[in-house]
PDB file of C-alpha atoms in Angstrom:
ATOM      1  CA  MET A   1      12.149  23.963 -17.372  1.00  0.00           C
ATOM      2  CA  ASN A   2      13.223  24.342 -13.747  1.00  0.00           C
ATOM      3  CA  PHE A   3      14.791  21.218 -12.240  1.00  0.00           C
ATOM      4  CA  GLU A   4      15.484  22.775  -8.835  1.00  0.00           C
ATOM      5  CA  PHE A   5      13.660  21.421  -5.806  1.00  0.00           C
ATOM      6  CA  THR A   6      11.174  23.736  -4.156  1.00  0.00           C
ATOM      7  CA  GLU A   7      11.461  24.651  -0.473  1.00  0.00           C
ATOM      8  CA  THR A   8       8.799  22.033   0.253  1.00  0.00           C
ATOM      9  CA  HIS A   9      10.829  19.376  -1.570  1.00  0.00           C
ATOM     10  CA  GLN A  10      13.936  20.306   0.375  1.00  0.00           C
ATOM     11  CA  LEU A  11      12.037  20.140   3.658  1.00  0.00           C
ATOM     12  CA  ILE A  12      10.641  16.709   2.790  1.00  0.00           C
ATOM     13  CA  ARG A  13      14.117  15.448   1.905  1.00  0.00           C
ATOM     14  CA  GLU A  14      15.541  16.724   5.193  1.00  0.00           C
ATOM     15  CA  THR A  15      12.645  15.302   7.209  1.00  0.00           C
ATOM     16  CA  ALA A  16      12.745  11.885   5.501  1.00  0.00           C
ATOM     17  CA  ARG A  17      16.548  11.674   5.691  1.00  0.00           C
ATOM     18  CA  SER A  18      16.609  12.587   9.356  1.00  0.00           C
ATOM     19  CA  PHE A  19      13.821  10.127  10.186  1.00  0.00           C
ATOM     20  CA  ALA A  20      15.513   7.345   8.225  1.00  0.00           C
ATOM     21  CA  GLN A  21      18.872   7.861   9.899  1.00  0.00           C
ATOM     22  CA  GLU A  22      17.630   8.487  13.423  1.00  0.00           C
ATOM     23  CA  ARG A  23      14.631   6.147  13.676  1.00  0.00           C
ATOM     24  CA  ILE A  24      14.960   3.451  10.992  1.00  0.00           C
ATOM     25  CA  ALA A  25      18.698   2.798  10.707  1.00  0.00           C
ATOM     26  CA  PRO A  26      19.418   1.825  14.346  1.00  0.00           C
ATOM     27  CA  SER A  27      17.078  -1.210  14.222  1.00  0.00           C
ATOM     28  CA  SER A  28      17.269  -2.066  10.518  1.00  0.00           C
ATOM     29  CA  ILE A  29      19.682  -5.013  10.661  1.00  0.00           C
ATOM     30  CA  GLU A  30      18.104  -6.515  13.787  1.00  0.00           C
ATOM     31  CA  ARG A  31      14.588  -6.346  12.302  1.00  0.00           C
ATOM     32  CA  ASP A  32      15.835  -7.931   9.101  1.00  0.00           C
ATOM     33  CA  GLU A  33      17.586 -10.771  10.897  1.00  0.00           C
ATOM     34  CA  ASN A  34      14.582 -11.410  13.141  1.00  0.00           C
ATOM     35  CA  GLU A  35      12.079 -10.977  10.300  1.00  0.00           C
ATOM     36  CA  GLU A  36      10.154  -8.357  12.275  1.00  0.00           C
ATOM     37  CA  PHE A  37       7.591  -6.067  10.676  1.00  0.00           C
ATOM     38  CA  PRO A  38       8.281  -2.367  11.505  1.00  0.00           C
ATOM     39  CA  PHE A  39       4.867  -1.570  13.017  1.00  0.00           C
ATOM     40  CA  GLN A  40       6.077   1.340  15.147  1.00  0.00           C
ATOM     41  CA  LEU A  41       8.046   2.880  12.281  1.00  0.00           C
ATOM     42  CA  VAL A  42       5.045   2.599   9.950  1.00  0.00           C
ATOM     43  CA  LYS A  43       2.950   4.418  12.557  1.00  0.00           C
ATOM     44  CA  GLU A  44       5.571   7.153  12.748  1.00  0.00           C
ATOM     45  CA  MET A  45       5.781   7.415   8.951  1.00  0.00           C
ATOM     46  CA  GLY A  46       2.015   7.908   8.993  1.00  0.00           C
ATOM     47  CA  GLU A  47       2.348  10.702  11.537  1.00  0.00           C
ATOM     48  CA  LEU A  48       4.884  12.374   9.223  1.00  0.00           C
ATOM     49  CA  GLY A  49       2.436  12.138   6.316  1.00  0.00           C
ATOM     50  CA  PHE A  50       4.499   9.551   4.426  1.00  0.00           C
ATOM     51  CA  MET A  51       1.805   6.874   4.109  1.00  0.00           C
ATOM     52  CA  GLY A  52      -0.569   8.862   1.879  1.00  0.00           C
ATOM     53  CA  MET A  53       1.646  11.522   0.404  1.00  0.00           C
ATOM     54  CA  MET A  54      -0.323  12.265  -2.790  1.00  0.00           C
ATOM     55  CA  VAL A  55      -3.783  11.758  -1.279  1.00  0.00           C
ATOM     56  CA  PRO A  56      -5.701  15.034  -0.791  1.00  0.00           C
ATOM     57  CA  GLU A  57      -5.793  16.325   2.772  1.00  0.00           C
ATOM     58  CA  GLU A  58      -9.592  15.931   2.885  1.00  0.00           C
ATOM     59  CA  TRP A  59      -9.023  12.164   2.730  1.00  0.00           C
ATOM     60  CA  GLY A  60      -6.303  12.064   5.378  1.00  0.00           C
ATOM     61  CA  GLY A  61      -3.311  12.437   3.068  1.00  0.00           C
ATOM     62  CA  ALA A  62      -0.540  14.997   2.841  1.00  0.00           C
ATOM     63  CA  GLY A  63      -1.757  16.452  -0.472  1.00  0.00           C
ATOM     64  CA  LEU A  64       1.736  16.572  -1.950  1.00  0.00           C
ATOM     65  CA  ASP A  65       3.054  16.043  -5.467  1.00  0.00           C
ATOM     66  CA  THR A  66       4.773  13.042  -7.033  1.00  0.00           C
ATOM     67  CA  ILE A  67       8.240  14.564  -6.663  1.00  0.00           C
ATOM     68  CA  SER A  68       7.711  14.881  -2.917  1.00  0.00           C
ATOM     69  CA  TYR A  69       6.693  11.231  -2.769  1.00  0.00           C
ATOM     70  CA  VAL A  70       9.718  10.064  -4.772  1.00  0.00           C
ATOM     71  CA  ILE A  71      12.083  12.103  -2.592  1.00  0.00           C
ATOM     72  CA  ALA A  72      10.666  10.556   0.593  1.00  0.00           C
ATOM     73  CA  ILE A  73      10.768   7.013  -0.834  1.00  0.00           C
ATOM     74  CA  GLU A  74      14.372   7.529  -1.926  1.00  0.00           C
ATOM     75  CA  GLU A  75      15.481   8.704   1.510  1.00  0.00           C
ATOM     76  CA  ILE A  76      13.644   5.944   3.387  1.00  0.00           C
ATOM     77  CA  SER A  77      14.778   3.197   0.988  1.00  0.00           C
ATOM     78  CA  ARG A  78      18.444   4.160   1.020  1.00  0.00           C
ATOM     79  CA  VAL A  79      18.474   3.242   4.718  1.00  0.00           C
ATOM     80  CA  ASP A  80      15.984   0.349   4.727  1.00  0.00           C
ATOM     81  CA  ALA A  81      14.423  -0.957   1.503  1.00  0.00           C
ATOM     82  CA  SER A  82      11.814  -2.919   3.480  1.00  0.00           C
ATOM     83  CA  CYS A  83      10.398   0.234   5.053  1.00  0.00           C
ATOM     84  CA  GLY A  84      10.490   1.886   1.637  1.00  0.00           C
ATOM     85  CA  VAL A  85       8.476  -0.941   0.063  1.00  0.00           C
ATOM     86  CA  VAL A  86       5.908  -0.898   2.884  1.00  0.00           C
ATOM     87  CA  MET A  87       5.496   2.833   2.334  1.00  0.00           C
ATOM     88  CA  SER A  88       5.421   2.453  -1.461  1.00  0.00           C
ATOM     89  CA  VAL A  89       2.710  -0.217  -1.529  1.00  0.00           C
ATOM     90  CA  ASN A  90       0.460   1.758   0.797  1.00  0.00           C
ATOM     91  CA  ASN A  91       0.930   4.934  -1.275  1.00  0.00           C
ATOM     92  CA  SER A  92       1.116   3.711  -4.869  1.00  0.00           C
ATOM     93  CA  LEU A  93      -0.875   0.504  -5.022  1.00  0.00           C
ATOM     94  CA  VAL A  94      -3.519   1.010  -2.350  1.00  0.00           C
ATOM     95  CA  CYS A  95      -4.119   4.706  -1.664  1.00  0.00           C
ATOM     96  CA  TYR A  96      -3.726   5.728  -5.300  1.00  0.00           C
ATOM     97  CA  GLY A  97      -6.324   3.216  -6.473  1.00  0.00           C
ATOM     98  CA  LEU A  98      -8.817   4.206  -3.803  1.00  0.00           C
ATOM     99  CA  ASP A  99      -8.244   7.921  -4.382  1.00  0.00           C
ATOM    100  CA  LYS A 100      -8.608   7.676  -8.167  1.00  0.00           C
ATOM    101  CA  TYR A 101     -11.336   5.037  -8.481  1.00  0.00           C
ATOM    102  CA  GLY A 102     -12.994   4.724  -5.075  1.00  0.00           C
ATOM    103  CA  THR A 103     -16.476   5.945  -4.251  1.00  0.00           C
ATOM    104  CA  GLU A 104     -17.087   8.605  -1.623  1.00  0.00           C
ATOM    105  CA  ASP A 105     -18.171   5.889   0.796  1.00  0.00           C
ATOM    106  CA  GLN A 106     -15.018   3.829   0.135  1.00  0.00           C
ATOM    107  CA  LYS A 107     -12.828   6.868   0.620  1.00  0.00           C
ATOM    108  CA  THR A 108     -14.561   7.680   3.889  1.00  0.00           C
ATOM    109  CA  ARG A 109     -14.398   4.099   5.187  1.00  0.00           C
ATOM    110  CA  PHE A 110     -10.943   3.114   3.975  1.00  0.00           C
ATOM    111  CA  LEU A 111      -8.813   5.802   2.333  1.00  0.00           C
ATOM    112  CA  ARG A 112      -8.757   8.238   5.227  1.00  0.00           C
ATOM    113  CA  ASN A 113      -7.295   5.700   7.662  1.00  0.00           C
ATOM    114  CA  LEU A 114      -4.855   4.278   5.096  1.00  0.00           C
ATOM    115  CA  ALA A 115      -3.563   7.674   3.966  1.00  0.00           C
ATOM    116  CA  SER A 116      -3.044   8.874   7.540  1.00  0.00           C
ATOM    117  CA  GLY A 117      -1.205   5.676   8.483  1.00  0.00           C
ATOM    118  CA  LYS A 118      -3.782   4.620  11.061  1.00  0.00           C
ATOM    119  CA  LYS A 119      -4.272   1.462   9.018  1.00  0.00           C
ATOM    120  CA  LEU A 120      -2.060  -0.328   6.519  1.00  0.00           C
ATOM    121  CA  GLY A 121      -2.952  -1.565   3.058  1.00  0.00           C
ATOM    122  CA  ALA A 122      -1.789  -4.428   0.851  1.00  0.00           C
ATOM    123  CA  PHE A 123      -2.220  -5.165  -2.845  1.00  0.00           C
ATOM    124  CA  ALA A 124      -3.059  -8.798  -3.610  1.00  0.00           C
ATOM    125  CA  LEU A 125      -2.321  -9.533  -7.261  1.00  0.00           C
ATOM    126  CA  SER A 126       0.348 -12.248  -7.525  1.00  0.00           C
ATOM    127  CA  GLU A 127      -0.591 -15.921  -7.538  1.00  0.00           C
ATOM    128  CA  PRO A 128       1.393 -19.178  -7.322  1.00  0.00           C
ATOM    129  CA  GLU A 129       0.648 -20.236 -10.911  1.00  0.00           C
ATOM    130  CA  ALA A 130       0.435 -16.827 -12.623  1.00  0.00           C
ATOM    131  CA  GLY A 131       2.914 -14.647 -10.751  1.00  0.00           C
ATOM    132  CA  SER A 132       1.984 -11.017 -11.469  1.00  0.00           C
ATOM    133  CA  ASP A 133       0.347 -11.788 -14.817  1.00  0.00           C
ATOM    134  CA  ALA A 134      -3.174 -10.635 -13.955  1.00  0.00           C
ATOM    135  CA  SER A 135      -4.665 -12.010 -17.178  1.00  0.00           C
ATOM    136  CA  ASN A 136      -3.717 -15.570 -16.149  1.00  0.00           C
ATOM    137  CA  GLN A 137      -4.822 -15.465 -12.550  1.00  0.00           C
ATOM    138  CA  ARG A 138      -7.256 -17.992 -11.131  1.00  0.00           C
ATOM    139  CA  THR A 139      -8.884 -15.971  -8.344  1.00  0.00           C
ATOM    140  CA  VAL A 140     -12.545 -15.437  -9.212  1.00  0.00           C
ATOM    141  CA  ALA A 141     -15.316 -13.284  -7.783  1.00  0.00           C
ATOM    142  CA  VAL A 142     -18.940 -14.370  -8.109  1.00  0.00           C
ATOM    143  CA  ARG A 143     -21.759 -11.972  -7.342  1.00  0.00           C
ATOM    144  CA  GLU A 144     -24.185 -13.065  -4.638  1.00  0.00           C
ATOM    145  CA  GLY A 145     -26.829 -10.372  -4.131  1.00  0.00           C
ATOM    146  CA  ASP A 146     -25.125  -7.227  -2.850  1.00  0.00           C
ATOM    147  CA  TYR A 147     -21.780  -8.975  -2.333  1.00  0.00           C
ATOM    148  CA  TYR A 148     -19.115 -10.912  -4.155  1.00  0.00           C
ATOM    149  CA  ILE A 149     -17.701 -14.240  -3.032  1.00  0.00           C
ATOM    150  CA  LEU A 150     -13.986 -14.447  -3.807  1.00  0.00           C
ATOM    151  CA  ASN A 151     -12.135 -17.730  -4.187  1.00  0.00           C
ATOM    152  CA  GLY A 152      -8.435 -18.031  -4.876  1.00  0.00           C
ATOM    153  CA  THR A 153      -4.910 -17.938  -3.517  1.00  0.00           C
ATOM    154  CA  LYS A 154      -2.494 -15.021  -3.557  1.00  0.00           C
ATOM    155  CA  ASN A 155       1.196 -14.924  -2.651  1.00  0.00           C
ATOM    156  CA  TRP A 156       4.171 -12.540  -2.371  1.00  0.00           C
ATOM    157  CA  ILE A 157       1.881  -9.899  -0.888  1.00  0.00           C
ATOM    158  CA  THR A 158       3.845  -6.994   0.535  1.00  0.00           C
ATOM    159  CA  ASN A 159       2.474  -6.012   3.975  1.00  0.00           C
ATOM    160  CA  GLY A 160       0.714  -9.434   3.934  1.00  0.00           C
ATOM    161  CA  SER A 161      -0.689 -10.355   7.325  1.00  0.00           C
ATOM    162  CA  SER A 162       0.417  -7.002   8.776  1.00  0.00           C
ATOM    163  CA  ALA A 163      -2.158  -5.038   6.770  1.00  0.00           C
ATOM    164  CA  SER A 164      -5.800  -4.464   7.643  1.00  0.00           C
ATOM    165  CA  THR A 165      -7.184  -3.535   4.217  1.00  0.00           C
ATOM    166  CA  TYR A 166      -6.473  -5.395   0.974  1.00  0.00           C
ATOM    167  CA  LEU A 167      -7.087  -4.595  -2.672  1.00  0.00           C
ATOM    168  CA  VAL A 168      -7.606  -8.063  -4.113  1.00  0.00           C
ATOM    169  CA  ILE A 169      -7.510  -8.543  -7.874  1.00  0.00           C
ATOM    170  CA  ALA A 170      -9.976 -11.143  -9.192  1.00  0.00           C
ATOM    171  CA  GLN A 171     -11.782 -12.235 -12.348  1.00  0.00           C
ATOM    172  CA  THR A 172     -15.517 -11.518 -12.463  1.00  0.00           C
ATOM    173  CA  ASP A 173     -15.915 -12.816 -16.025  1.00  0.00           C
ATOM    174  CA  VAL A 174     -13.237 -15.219 -17.236  1.00  0.00           C
ATOM    175  CA  SER A 175     -14.625 -15.098 -20.786  1.00  0.00           C
ATOM    176  CA  LYS A 176     -13.637 -11.419 -21.025  1.00  0.00           C
ATOM    177  CA  GLY A 177      -9.967 -12.116 -20.304  1.00  0.00           C
ATOM    178  CA  HIS A 178      -8.189  -9.030 -18.951  1.00  0.00           C
ATOM    179  CA  ARG A 179     -11.387  -6.972 -19.336  1.00  0.00           C
ATOM    180  CA  GLY A 180     -13.065  -9.160 -16.742  1.00  0.00           C
ATOM    181  CA  ILE A 181     -10.543  -8.277 -14.019  1.00  0.00           C
ATOM    182  CA  ASN A 182     -11.627  -6.142 -11.060  1.00  0.00           C
ATOM    183  CA  ALA A 183     -10.254  -4.941  -7.725  1.00  0.00           C
ATOM    184  CA  PHE A 184     -12.071  -5.699  -4.485  1.00  0.00           C
ATOM    185  CA  ILE A 185     -11.615  -4.134  -1.063  1.00  0.00           C
ATOM    186  CA  VAL A 186     -11.299  -6.910   1.501  1.00  0.00           C
ATOM    187  CA  GLU A 187     -10.900  -6.291   5.215  1.00  0.00           C
ATOM    188  CA  LYS A 188      -8.700  -8.524   7.328  1.00  0.00           C
ATOM    189  CA  ASP A 189     -11.535  -9.866   9.480  1.00  0.00           C
ATOM    190  CA  THR A 190     -13.688 -10.922   6.502  1.00  0.00           C
ATOM    191  CA  PRO A 191     -14.978 -14.503   7.040  1.00  0.00           C
ATOM    192  CA  GLY A 192     -12.996 -17.013   4.980  1.00  0.00           C
ATOM    193  CA  PHE A 193     -10.046 -14.670   4.487  1.00  0.00           C
ATOM    194  CA  THR A 194      -7.028 -16.547   5.831  1.00  0.00           C
ATOM    195  CA  PHE A 195      -3.221 -16.492   5.721  1.00  0.00           C
ATOM    196  CA  GLY A 196      -1.191 -19.513   4.756  1.00  0.00           C
ATOM    197  CA  LYS A 197       1.953 -20.583   6.548  1.00  0.00           C
ATOM    198  CA  ARG A 198       5.302 -19.632   5.136  1.00  0.00           C
ATOM    199  CA  GLU A 199       7.135 -22.628   3.680  1.00  0.00           C
TER     200      GLU A 199
END
């Protein structure tokens, strides 16, 4: 088995390391102290292909392998873990789910913009009472014609109010326990979708 990085892997490491040191590091402490979301840096990571690294190019991604993704995350995170987590959630929790399980229409409407970094995704699982234990969550989704009505509260959502597209985990059939859990795509401007104040 060959454990050497390919030329592509080396190039990704150099690109991510250079970007992290030149663009992220200079403002890292100030952003942290001021609790500022790195909107401009996220846009630039998207332009570098870092926001949808394993998504096929046809859906706006970079079409790279898992090793490439891990290398980029490592280089970004060693300079600023916050930027690394923003990148990780968009790649692993949002783009991956849409790429693997999304319909053609969902990929066209959502994945392409998320993978290219034009939009940002968030994964809404955790709840105040259940934490990240999906089987004990209280958010429910009830079908109403062609739509679902979701009711519940989520917290600790990485990318939170900065995202535009959310994968929200909810129960559609509480009697089925964990088998009644589903993921829903919710856009930021959906009526009734609001953000609580930080306490």
